mmCIF file of C-alpha atoms in Angstrom:
data_model
loop_
_atom_site.group_PDB
_atom_site.id
_atom_site.type_symbol
_atom_site.label_atom_id
_atom_site.label_comp_id
_atom_site.label_asym_id
_atom_site.label_seq_id
_atom_site.Cartn_x
_atom_site.Cartn_y
_atom_site.Cartn_z
ATOM 1 C CA MET A 9 118.880 121.765 74.774
ATOM 2 C CA VAL A 10 119.771 118.326 76.119
ATOM 3 C CA VAL A 11 120.893 119.862 79.416
ATOM 4 C CA THR A 12 117.593 121.709 79.679
ATOM 5 C CA LYS A 13 115.584 118.533 79.121
ATOM 6 C CA LEU A 14 117.634 116.616 81.688
ATOM 7 C CA THR A 15 117.256 119.440 84.185
ATOM 8 C CA LEU A 16 113.498 119.536 83.686
ATOM 9 C CA LEU A 17 113.335 115.759 84.025
ATOM 10 C CA LEU A 18 115.289 115.839 87.287
ATOM 11 C CA LEU A 19 113.087 118.601 88.654
ATOM 12 C CA SER A 20 109.987 116.620 87.668
ATOM 13 C CA ILE A 21 111.273 113.470 89.367
ATOM 14 C CA ARG A 22 112.365 115.416 92.443
ATOM 15 C CA ALA A 23 108.909 117.005 92.724
ATOM 16 C CA ILE A 24 107.261 113.583 92.616
ATOM 17 C CA LEU A 25 109.687 111.556 94.729
ATOM 18 C CA SER A 26 111.400 113.900 97.176
ATOM 19 C CA TYR A 27 111.037 115.136 100.718
ATOM 20 C CA PRO A 28 110.091 118.777 101.457
ATOM 21 C CA ASN A 29 113.281 120.860 101.273
ATOM 22 C CA THR A 30 112.190 122.886 104.315
ATOM 23 C CA ALA A 31 112.390 119.796 106.538
ATOM 24 C CA GLU A 32 114.507 119.813 109.696
ATOM 25 C CA VAL A 33 117.031 116.970 109.436
ATOM 26 C CA VAL A 34 117.751 115.254 112.773
ATOM 27 C CA LYS A 35 120.147 112.725 114.313
ATOM 28 C CA ARG A 36 119.516 109.883 116.729
ATOM 29 C CA ASP A 37 119.374 110.854 120.375
ATOM 30 C CA PRO A 38 122.373 109.400 122.282
ATOM 31 C CA ASN A 39 119.996 107.913 124.867
ATOM 32 C CA THR A 40 117.836 106.075 122.322
ATOM 33 C CA LYS A 41 117.322 102.406 123.218
ATOM 34 C CA LEU A 42 115.026 101.370 120.348
ATOM 35 C CA VAL A 43 114.579 102.499 116.751
ATOM 36 C CA LEU A 44 111.601 101.271 114.757
ATOM 37 C CA TRP A 45 111.374 102.146 111.085
ATOM 38 C CA GLY A 46 108.650 101.519 108.551
ATOM 39 C CA THR A 47 108.743 102.125 104.837
ATOM 40 C CA ARG A 48 106.667 101.943 101.733
ATOM 41 C CA HIS A 49 108.282 99.774 99.062
ATOM 42 C CA GLY A 50 110.536 101.431 96.500
ATOM 43 C CA ASN A 51 109.582 102.538 93.000
ATOM 44 C CA ARG A 52 107.634 99.832 91.200
ATOM 45 C CA ASN A 53 106.099 99.160 87.812
ATOM 46 C CA PRO A 54 102.415 99.991 87.224
ATOM 47 C CA GLU A 55 99.662 97.449 87.777
ATOM 48 C CA GLN A 56 98.634 97.939 84.143
ATOM 49 C CA PHE A 57 100.953 98.940 81.314
ATOM 50 C CA VAL A 58 99.943 101.397 78.611
ATOM 51 C CA TYR A 59 99.706 99.295 75.458
ATOM 52 C CA LYS A 60 102.994 99.003 73.533
ATOM 53 C CA THR A 61 104.668 101.632 75.716
ATOM 54 C CA PRO A 62 107.270 99.708 77.760
ATOM 55 C CA SER A 63 109.959 99.204 75.117
ATOM 56 C CA SER A 64 112.833 100.266 77.377
ATOM 57 C CA TRP A 65 111.353 99.560 80.813
ATOM 58 C CA GLY A 66 108.907 97.322 82.654
ATOM 59 C CA PHE A 67 110.819 94.095 82.118
ATOM 60 C CA GLU A 68 110.455 93.128 85.787
ATOM 61 C CA GLY A 69 106.681 92.724 85.393
ATOM 62 C CA ASN A 70 103.681 94.607 86.705
ATOM 63 C CA THR A 71 103.962 96.001 90.267
ATOM 64 C CA GLU A 72 107.507 94.623 90.594
ATOM 65 C CA LEU A 73 110.359 96.652 92.073
ATOM 66 C CA THR A 74 112.361 98.585 89.477
ATOM 67 C CA GLN A 75 116.037 99.494 89.390
ATOM 68 C CA PHE A 76 115.050 102.896 90.780
ATOM 69 C CA GLY A 77 113.152 101.232 93.615
ATOM 70 C CA LYS A 78 116.203 99.170 94.477
ATOM 71 C CA ARG A 79 118.365 102.272 94.480
ATOM 72 C CA GLN A 80 115.868 104.071 96.711
ATOM 73 C CA ALA A 81 115.851 101.146 99.134
ATOM 74 C CA TYR A 82 119.631 100.933 99.214
ATOM 75 C CA GLY A 83 119.807 104.673 99.912
ATOM 76 C CA LEU A 84 117.322 104.187 102.744
ATOM 77 C CA GLY A 85 119.481 101.468 104.262
ATOM 78 C CA ARG A 86 122.608 103.602 104.072
ATOM 79 C CA GLU A 87 120.848 106.551 105.724
ATOM 80 C CA LEU A 88 119.382 104.314 108.420
ATOM 81 C CA ARG A 89 122.886 103.118 109.257
ATOM 82 C CA LYS A 90 124.083 106.719 109.595
ATOM 83 C CA PHE A 91 121.160 107.404 111.917
ATOM 84 C CA VAL A 92 121.358 104.231 113.993
ATOM 85 C CA GLY A 93 125.149 104.235 114.209
ATOM 86 C CA ASP A 94 126.546 101.848 116.791
ATOM 87 C CA LEU A 95 123.171 101.062 118.375
ATOM 88 C CA VAL A 96 123.530 97.738 116.530
ATOM 89 C CA ASP A 97 126.604 96.058 115.070
ATOM 90 C CA GLY A 98 127.654 96.335 111.439
ATOM 91 C CA ASN A 99 127.148 92.566 111.215
ATOM 92 C CA TYR A 100 123.611 91.239 111.608
ATOM 93 C CA LEU A 101 122.902 89.698 115.021
ATOM 94 C CA PRO A 102 119.418 88.260 115.702
ATOM 95 C CA SER A 103 119.406 89.485 119.298
ATOM 96 C CA GLN A 104 119.828 93.077 118.111
ATOM 97 C CA ALA A 105 117.381 93.444 115.221
ATOM 98 C CA LYS A 106 114.178 92.032 113.752
ATOM 99 C CA TYR A 107 112.649 92.681 110.327
ATOM 100 C CA TYR A 108 109.216 92.198 108.773
ATOM 101 C CA SER A 109 107.790 92.417 105.260
ATOM 102 C CA SER A 110 104.476 91.992 103.524
ATOM 103 C CA SER A 111 104.318 89.034 101.153
ATOM 104 C CA ALA A 112 104.491 91.283 98.072
ATOM 105 C CA ASN A 113 107.682 90.838 96.064
ATOM 106 C CA ARG A 114 108.248 94.591 95.915
ATOM 107 C CA CYS A 115 108.186 94.854 99.705
ATOM 108 C CA GLN A 116 110.452 91.873 100.286
ATOM 109 C CA MET A 117 112.965 93.146 97.724
ATOM 110 C CA THR A 118 112.814 96.646 99.211
ATOM 111 C CA LEU A 119 113.623 95.237 102.639
ATOM 112 C CA GLN A 120 116.381 92.996 101.281
ATOM 113 C CA THR A 121 118.018 95.890 99.447
ATOM 114 C CA ALA A 122 117.663 98.299 102.372
ATOM 115 C CA LEU A 123 119.359 95.766 104.627
ATOM 116 C CA ALA A 124 122.163 95.410 102.079
ATOM 117 C CA GLY A 125 122.747 99.122 102.597
ATOM 118 C CA PHE A 126 122.374 98.872 106.368
ATOM 119 C CA TYR A 127 124.757 95.991 107.043
ATOM 120 C CA THR A 128 128.343 95.687 105.783
ATOM 121 C CA PRO A 129 129.675 92.298 106.904
ATOM 122 C CA THR A 130 133.197 92.265 108.313
ATOM 123 C CA GLY A 131 135.387 89.697 110.034
ATOM 124 C CA TRP A 132 133.488 86.511 110.835
ATOM 125 C CA ALA A 133 130.475 87.665 108.773
ATOM 126 C CA ASP A 134 132.458 88.399 105.600
ATOM 127 C CA TRP A 135 131.709 85.037 104.050
ATOM 128 C CA GLN A 136 132.567 85.501 100.345
ATOM 129 C CA ARG A 137 135.065 88.235 99.632
ATOM 130 C CA THR A 138 135.486 87.543 95.927
ATOM 131 C CA ARG A 139 131.956 88.415 94.809
ATOM 132 C CA PHE A 140 129.935 89.418 97.899
ATOM 133 C CA ASP A 141 132.417 91.282 100.053
ATOM 134 C CA PHE A 142 129.859 93.902 101.106
ATOM 135 C CA TRP A 143 126.741 91.755 101.419
ATOM 136 C CA SER A 144 125.388 88.958 103.573
ATOM 137 C CA PRO A 145 121.803 87.620 103.759
ATOM 138 C CA VAL A 146 119.596 88.888 106.584
ATOM 139 C CA PRO A 147 116.480 86.987 107.747
ATOM 140 C CA TYR A 148 113.029 88.531 107.962
ATOM 141 C CA SER A 149 109.449 87.444 108.644
ATOM 142 C CA ILE A 150 106.537 87.725 106.212
ATOM 143 C CA ASP A 151 103.411 88.900 108.031
ATOM 144 C CA ASP A 152 100.417 90.054 105.996
ATOM 145 C CA PRO A 153 97.996 90.676 108.891
ATOM 146 C CA LEU A 154 100.680 93.042 110.165
ATOM 147 C CA LEU A 155 101.684 94.709 106.890
ATOM 148 C CA ARG A 156 99.220 93.803 104.116
ATOM 149 C CA MET A 157 95.832 93.274 105.696
ATOM 150 C CA TYR A 158 94.002 94.079 102.460
ATOM 151 C CA ALA A 159 95.461 90.908 100.894
ATOM 152 C CA VAL A 160 94.540 88.558 103.749
ATOM 153 C CA LYS A 161 91.982 86.020 102.542
ATOM 154 C CA ASN A 162 88.664 85.619 104.299
ATOM 155 C CA CYS A 163 88.703 89.084 105.847
ATOM 156 C CA PRO A 164 85.153 90.413 105.318
ATOM 157 C CA ALA A 165 85.817 93.602 107.275
ATOM 158 C CA SER A 166 88.620 94.509 104.877
ATOM 159 C CA ASP A 167 86.458 93.791 101.840
ATOM 160 C CA GLN A 168 83.700 95.945 103.286
ATOM 161 C CA ALA A 169 86.057 98.809 104.123
ATOM 162 C CA TRP A 170 87.583 98.807 100.635
ATOM 163 C CA LYS A 171 84.359 98.366 98.651
ATOM 164 C CA PRO A 172 83.240 102.043 98.531
ATOM 165 C CA ILE A 173 86.810 103.078 97.734
ATOM 166 C CA SER A 174 87.462 100.522 95.002
ATOM 167 C CA GLU A 175 84.069 101.198 93.425
ATOM 168 C CA ASP A 176 84.375 105.012 93.729
ATOM 169 C CA THR A 177 81.100 105.262 95.652
ATOM 170 C CA LEU A 178 82.346 107.353 98.574
ATOM 171 C CA PRO A 179 80.828 110.814 98.003
ATOM 172 C CA ASP A 180 84.142 112.553 97.329
ATOM 173 C CA LEU A 181 85.319 109.811 94.951
ATOM 174 C CA ALA A 182 81.977 109.796 93.153
ATOM 175 C CA LYS A 183 82.315 113.567 92.768
ATOM 176 C CA ILE A 184 85.816 113.184 91.325
ATOM 177 C CA VAL A 185 84.519 110.699 88.759
ATOM 178 C CA SER A 186 81.595 112.964 87.874
ATOM 179 C CA GLU A 187 83.727 116.093 87.517
ATOM 180 C CA ASN A 188 86.427 114.302 85.510
ATOM 181 C CA ARG A 189 84.280 112.031 83.367
ATOM 182 C CA GLU A 190 85.625 113.381 80.070
ATOM 183 C CA LEU A 191 89.233 112.950 81.217
ATOM 184 C CA LEU A 192 88.586 109.466 82.595
ATOM 185 C CA GLY A 193 86.689 108.515 79.454
ATOM 186 C CA TYR A 194 89.573 109.691 77.277
ATOM 187 C CA ILE A 195 91.977 107.549 79.314
ATOM 188 C CA ALA A 196 89.646 104.550 79.083
ATOM 189 C CA ARG A 197 89.281 104.848 75.300
ATOM 190 C CA ASN A 198 93.024 105.025 74.736
ATOM 191 C CA THR A 199 93.966 102.216 77.113
ATOM 192 C CA ASN A 200 90.957 99.868 76.984
ATOM 193 C CA TRP A 201 90.848 100.071 80.767
ATOM 194 C CA THR A 202 87.752 100.763 82.837
ATOM 195 C CA LEU A 203 86.576 104.329 83.362
ATOM 196 C CA SER A 204 87.666 104.776 86.970
ATOM 197 C CA VAL A 205 89.920 106.576 89.402
ATOM 198 C CA SER A 206 92.018 103.407 89.599
ATOM 199 C CA SER A 207 92.717 103.478 85.859
ATOM 200 C CA ALA A 208 93.819 107.108 86.034
ATOM 201 C CA ALA A 209 96.135 106.164 88.908
ATOM 202 C CA ASP A 210 97.625 103.378 86.785
ATOM 203 C CA LEU A 211 98.274 105.873 84.002
ATOM 204 C CA ALA A 212 99.969 108.165 86.524
ATOM 205 C CA ASP A 213 102.265 105.283 87.466
ATOM 206 C CA ASN A 214 103.079 104.742 83.776
ATOM 207 C CA ILE A 215 103.953 108.408 83.308
ATOM 208 C CA ILE A 216 106.246 108.368 86.346
ATOM 209 C CA GLU A 217 108.128 105.386 84.918
ATOM 210 C CA MET A 218 108.348 106.967 81.464
ATOM 211 C CA ASP A 219 109.902 110.028 83.083
ATOM 212 C CA LEU A 220 112.355 107.980 85.130
ATOM 213 C CA TYR A 221 113.495 105.989 82.097
ATOM 214 C CA GLY A 222 113.349 108.931 79.694
ATOM 215 C CA ALA A 223 110.896 107.025 77.502
ATOM 216 C CA PRO A 224 108.723 108.937 75.010
ATOM 217 C CA TYR A 225 105.024 109.372 75.692
ATOM 218 C CA PRO A 226 102.430 107.938 73.308
ATOM 219 C CA SER A 227 101.010 110.695 71.111
ATOM 220 C CA TRP A 228 97.646 110.656 72.902
ATOM 221 C CA ILE A 229 99.490 111.642 76.112
ATOM 222 C CA ALA A 230 102.069 114.002 74.592
ATOM 223 C CA ASN A 231 99.504 115.764 72.396
ATOM 224 C CA PRO A 232 96.055 114.937 73.766
ATOM 225 C CA SER A 233 93.031 115.475 71.561
ATOM 226 C CA LEU A 234 90.895 116.087 74.641
ATOM 227 C CA PRO A 235 89.439 119.617 74.546
ATOM 228 C CA GLY A 236 90.914 121.960 77.138
ATOM 229 C CA PHE A 237 94.146 120.027 77.597
ATOM 230 C CA ASN A 238 97.659 120.243 76.249
ATOM 231 C CA GLY A 239 100.493 117.854 77.060
ATOM 232 C CA ALA A 240 101.505 119.621 80.264
ATOM 233 C CA THR A 241 98.016 120.100 81.699
ATOM 234 C CA PHE A 242 97.008 116.538 80.801
ATOM 235 C CA LYS A 243 100.040 115.137 82.591
ATOM 236 C CA ARG A 244 99.388 117.312 85.638
ATOM 237 C CA ALA A 245 95.768 116.182 85.766
ATOM 238 C CA VAL A 246 96.675 112.505 85.497
ATOM 239 C CA LEU A 247 99.404 112.690 88.137
ATOM 240 C CA SER A 248 96.877 114.113 90.592
ATOM 241 C CA PHE A 249 95.218 110.664 90.592
ATOM 242 C CA GLY A 250 98.385 108.880 91.760
ATOM 243 C CA GLU A 251 97.739 106.555 94.735
ATOM 244 C CA LYS A 252 94.291 108.146 95.093
ATOM 245 C CA HIS A 253 92.564 105.034 96.437
ATOM 246 C CA GLN A 254 95.404 104.090 98.765
ATOM 247 C CA ILE A 255 95.518 107.583 100.223
ATOM 248 C CA ARG A 256 91.724 107.670 100.533
ATOM 249 C CA CYS A 257 91.878 104.482 102.593
ATOM 250 C CA THR A 258 94.077 106.261 105.138
ATOM 251 C CA GLU A 259 91.484 109.036 105.399
ATOM 252 C CA TYR A 260 88.483 106.694 105.691
ATOM 253 C CA GLU A 261 88.343 105.490 109.281
ATOM 254 C CA PRO A 262 87.103 101.898 108.744
ATOM 255 C CA CYS A 263 89.859 101.281 106.196
ATOM 256 C CA ARG A 264 92.598 103.220 107.983
ATOM 257 C CA ASP A 265 92.052 101.567 111.358
ATOM 258 C CA LEU A 266 91.970 98.033 109.957
ATOM 259 C CA MET A 267 95.031 98.533 107.770
ATOM 260 C CA GLY A 268 97.144 100.004 110.577
ATOM 261 C CA GLY A 269 95.805 98.567 113.828
ATOM 262 C CA VAL A 270 97.887 95.389 114.016
ATOM 263 C CA TRP A 271 101.075 97.327 113.263
ATOM 264 C CA ILE A 272 100.270 99.928 115.942
ATOM 265 C CA ASN A 273 99.842 97.112 118.445
ATOM 266 C CA HIS A 274 103.178 95.609 117.413
ATOM 267 C CA ILE A 275 104.893 98.981 117.869
ATOM 268 C CA LEU A 276 103.471 99.456 121.366
ATOM 269 C CA GLU A 277 104.422 95.919 122.398
ATOM 270 C CA SER A 278 107.963 96.531 121.128
ATOM 271 C CA ILE A 279 108.203 99.740 123.148
ATOM 272 C CA GLU A 280 107.067 97.922 126.303
ATOM 273 C CA ASN A 281 109.756 95.297 125.723
ATOM 274 C CA ALA A 282 112.368 98.048 125.373
ATOM 275 C CA VAL A 283 111.185 99.608 128.643
ATOM 276 C CA LYS A 284 111.954 96.270 130.341
ATOM 277 C CA GLY A 285 115.331 96.068 128.619
ATOM 278 C CA GLU A 286 114.165 93.224 126.412
ATOM 279 C CA GLY A 287 113.800 92.657 122.685
ATOM 280 C CA PRO A 288 115.749 94.019 119.712
ATOM 281 C CA ARG A 289 117.215 97.501 119.436
ATOM 282 C CA VAL A 290 116.150 97.963 115.811
ATOM 283 C CA ILE A 291 112.933 96.760 114.160
ATOM 284 C CA GLY A 292 112.197 97.380 110.488
ATOM 285 C CA TYR A 293 109.035 96.937 108.424
ATOM 286 C CA SER A 294 108.451 97.008 104.648
ATOM 287 C CA SER A 295 104.866 97.612 103.554
ATOM 288 C CA HIS A 296 102.536 99.582 101.263
ATOM 289 C CA THR A 297 101.129 103.111 100.992
ATOM 290 C CA GLU A 298 97.730 102.366 102.496
ATOM 291 C CA VAL A 299 99.259 100.535 105.469
ATOM 292 C CA THR A 300 102.355 102.632 106.170
ATOM 293 C CA LEU A 301 100.511 105.934 105.768
ATOM 294 C CA ALA A 302 97.649 104.651 107.931
ATOM 295 C CA VAL A 303 100.135 103.876 110.709
ATOM 296 C CA ILE A 304 101.789 107.277 110.346
ATOM 297 C CA LYS A 305 98.407 108.962 110.781
ATOM 298 C CA LEU A 306 97.426 106.727 113.699
ATOM 299 C CA LEU A 307 100.723 107.563 115.414
ATOM 300 C CA GLY A 308 99.720 111.233 115.333
ATOM 301 C CA VAL A 309 101.716 112.566 112.390
ATOM 302 C CA GLU A 310 100.231 114.928 109.820
ATOM 303 C CA ARG A 311 101.101 113.425 106.473
ATOM 304 C CA HIS A 312 98.853 113.176 103.429
ATOM 305 C CA GLU A 313 100.837 111.175 100.893
ATOM 306 C CA LEU A 314 103.780 108.818 100.785
ATOM 307 C CA THR A 315 106.170 108.460 97.890
ATOM 308 C CA THR A 316 108.021 105.235 97.141
ATOM 309 C CA SER A 317 110.549 104.210 99.833
ATOM 310 C CA ALA A 318 109.271 106.899 102.230
ATOM 311 C CA GLY A 319 108.018 106.233 105.730
ATOM 312 C CA PHE A 320 108.662 106.859 109.421
ATOM 313 C CA LEU A 321 111.064 106.247 112.296
ATOM 314 C CA LEU A 322 110.168 105.999 115.965
ATOM 315 C CA GLU A 323 112.722 106.373 118.753
ATOM 316 C CA TYR A 324 112.328 105.301 122.361
ATOM 317 C CA ARG A 325 114.682 106.657 125.039
ATOM 318 C CA ASN A 326 114.654 106.176 128.802
ATOM 319 C CA VAL A 327 116.762 109.223 129.797
ATOM 320 C CA PRO A 328 115.963 111.831 131.060
ATOM 321 C CA THR A 329 112.487 110.270 131.151
ATOM 322 C CA PRO A 330 110.868 107.500 129.076
ATOM 323 C CA SER A 331 109.789 109.230 125.875
ATOM 324 C CA ILE A 332 109.037 108.766 122.182
ATOM 325 C CA ARG A 333 109.952 110.749 119.075
ATOM 326 C CA ILE A 334 108.559 110.204 115.566
ATOM 327 C CA LEU A 335 110.437 111.176 112.410
ATOM 328 C CA ASN A 336 109.809 111.002 108.673
ATOM 329 C CA HIS A 337 112.141 109.581 106.052
ATOM 330 C CA ASP A 338 112.029 110.301 102.309
ATOM 331 C CA PRO A 339 114.122 109.648 99.188
ATOM 332 C CA ASP A 340 115.948 112.633 97.690
ATOM 333 C CA PRO A 341 114.954 111.641 95.059
ATOM 334 C CA ILE A 342 116.524 108.236 94.346
ATOM 335 C CA ASP A 343 119.979 107.378 95.679
ATOM 336 C CA LYS A 344 120.028 109.731 98.660
ATOM 337 C CA HIS A 345 117.671 109.588 101.617
ATOM 338 C CA VAL A 346 116.756 112.053 104.363
ATOM 339 C CA ILE A 347 115.499 111.536 107.919
ATOM 340 C CA TYR A 348 113.759 114.605 109.270
ATOM 341 C CA LYS A 349 111.400 115.941 111.907
ATOM 342 C CA ALA A 350 107.751 114.961 111.499
ATOM 343 C CA LYS A 351 104.854 117.378 111.812
ATOM 344 C CA TYR A 352 102.593 116.229 114.633
ATOM 345 C CA THR A 353 98.834 116.566 114.855
ATOM 346 C CA PRO A 354 97.625 119.277 117.276
ATOM 347 C CA GLU A 355 96.696 116.566 119.792
ATOM 348 C CA LEU A 356 100.202 115.101 119.750
ATOM 349 C CA SER A 357 101.908 118.501 119.614
ATOM 350 C CA LYS A 358 100.258 119.493 122.900
ATOM 351 C CA ILE A 359 102.116 116.787 124.794
ATOM 352 C CA ALA A 360 105.459 116.986 122.916
ATOM 353 C CA ASP A 361 108.440 119.184 123.718
ATOM 354 C CA LYS A 362 110.051 121.477 121.144
ATOM 355 C CA SER A 363 112.349 118.669 119.951
ATOM 356 C CA GLY A 364 109.400 116.371 119.319
ATOM 357 C CA TRP A 365 109.816 114.103 122.349
ATOM 358 C CA ILE A 366 106.575 112.833 123.881
ATOM 359 C CA PRO A 367 106.209 111.308 127.368
ATOM 360 C CA LYS A 368 105.964 107.581 126.788
ATOM 361 C CA GLU A 369 102.818 106.988 128.856
ATOM 362 C CA LYS A 370 100.950 109.855 127.184
ATOM 363 C CA PHE A 371 101.974 108.629 123.742
ATOM 364 C CA VAL A 372 100.862 105.084 124.512
ATOM 365 C CA ALA A 373 97.515 106.344 125.815
ATOM 366 C CA LEU A 374 96.838 108.054 122.468
ATOM 367 C CA ALA A 375 98.125 105.309 120.181
ATOM 368 C CA ALA A 376 96.503 102.463 122.125
ATOM 369 C CA LYS A 377 93.080 103.644 120.970
ATOM 370 C CA HIS A 378 93.888 102.249 117.534
ATOM 371 C CA THR A 379 95.431 98.878 118.348
ATOM 372 C CA ILE A 380 94.179 95.569 116.989
ATOM 373 C CA GLN A 381 95.285 92.689 119.201
ATOM 374 C CA ASP A 382 93.226 89.955 117.527
ATOM 375 C CA TRP A 383 93.352 90.425 113.764
ATOM 376 C CA GLU A 384 91.055 87.482 113.000
ATOM 377 C CA THR A 385 88.261 88.978 115.092
ATOM 378 C CA ALA A 386 88.929 92.397 113.536
ATOM 379 C CA CYS A 387 88.600 90.784 110.105
ATOM 380 C CA GLY A 388 85.161 89.504 111.031
ATOM 381 C CA ARG A 389 86.020 85.848 110.646
ATOM 382 C CA SER A 390 83.466 83.439 112.045
ATOM 383 C CA PRO A 391 84.589 81.451 115.121
ATOM 384 C CA CYS A 392 84.428 78.176 113.195
ATOM 385 C CA THR A 393 86.722 79.396 110.401
ATOM 386 C CA PRO A 394 89.932 77.336 110.467
ATOM 387 C CA SER A 395 93.047 79.395 111.075
ATOM 388 C CA LEU A 396 95.800 78.604 108.584
ATOM 389 C CA PRO A 397 99.485 79.388 109.029
ATOM 390 C CA LEU A 398 100.994 82.233 107.029
ATOM 391 C CA PRO A 399 101.286 82.720 104.114
ATOM 392 C CA TYR A 400 98.215 80.554 103.427
ATOM 393 C CA ALA A 401 95.771 82.463 105.623
#
């Protein structure tokens, strides 16, 4: 019986956190000159905890990276090293690589842990063999306009783009609230949270953590008194709300373009540097669902959700001709990670070969439509607004 429960738990976690098992796993092209990778942070705690539930989990605090998130990130770093190989040294060198994170703790810790998996210091870099033989600190830059635009202060355009999403007034979100009012009301009554899509998403996050830690559900979740639901159907309904607002942002053009535009511009600038033989060979970014998924869509990849520690890779090669390839990466489901072929949009597929390589100039022409070169203007800041240095802006 115990084996059955553990098997069901693993299958449940795998269904929530894993990559599609039909994916085509790929390796780095030998002519690749630049690898860019972007990731959503690893598994984190919910923004709101179900009252009295976290007795064996949640100690890190709300929205903080969990032990599972750290393991996912470490697995990502290990898989990235397998993919990148000798494109960069095993010891960190600033001329070879550059890394960026949003200011959120969960993103910084995801990046730190991924880099612990990516780099194994040896020789001159092996600074403390007694306790830290396999780790050395790696520098990174915090850049919220690049990776967390929704948190940048004094950004009216962001506030305006998020307002109909956060308030569930977009027609499809309003319909979801209307059609699920009894379910949302039941959640609100048992949690003392607001009746909203966001609250249901928070409950979904709680359920995911309960499953990961093997914690029991409160009785109102395990045996709901809501007519028409049993434990299994209630859980399934709640999980369908996971990351609903973040995903909706990536489908809503004003939100998607603002969240991803600065990052797209950074990617294209990095490619141009690589064309000239300048800049780092590896660039990594740690961000959030609504930003990372927005970028994936703007790059021309068909993807509709993004689990924790999942994201994309982009390769640039100059032989036989300058070209770009985009890949996905996903956890499988926690400690292992997989890098596999991405599914392109029809527009991108038309100009790609069967291996997914796209002529560089044609790729740039498509992606450049979505760049933001001046984030302050894109935010709608008035010309007289003082510009403060990060992270105070």
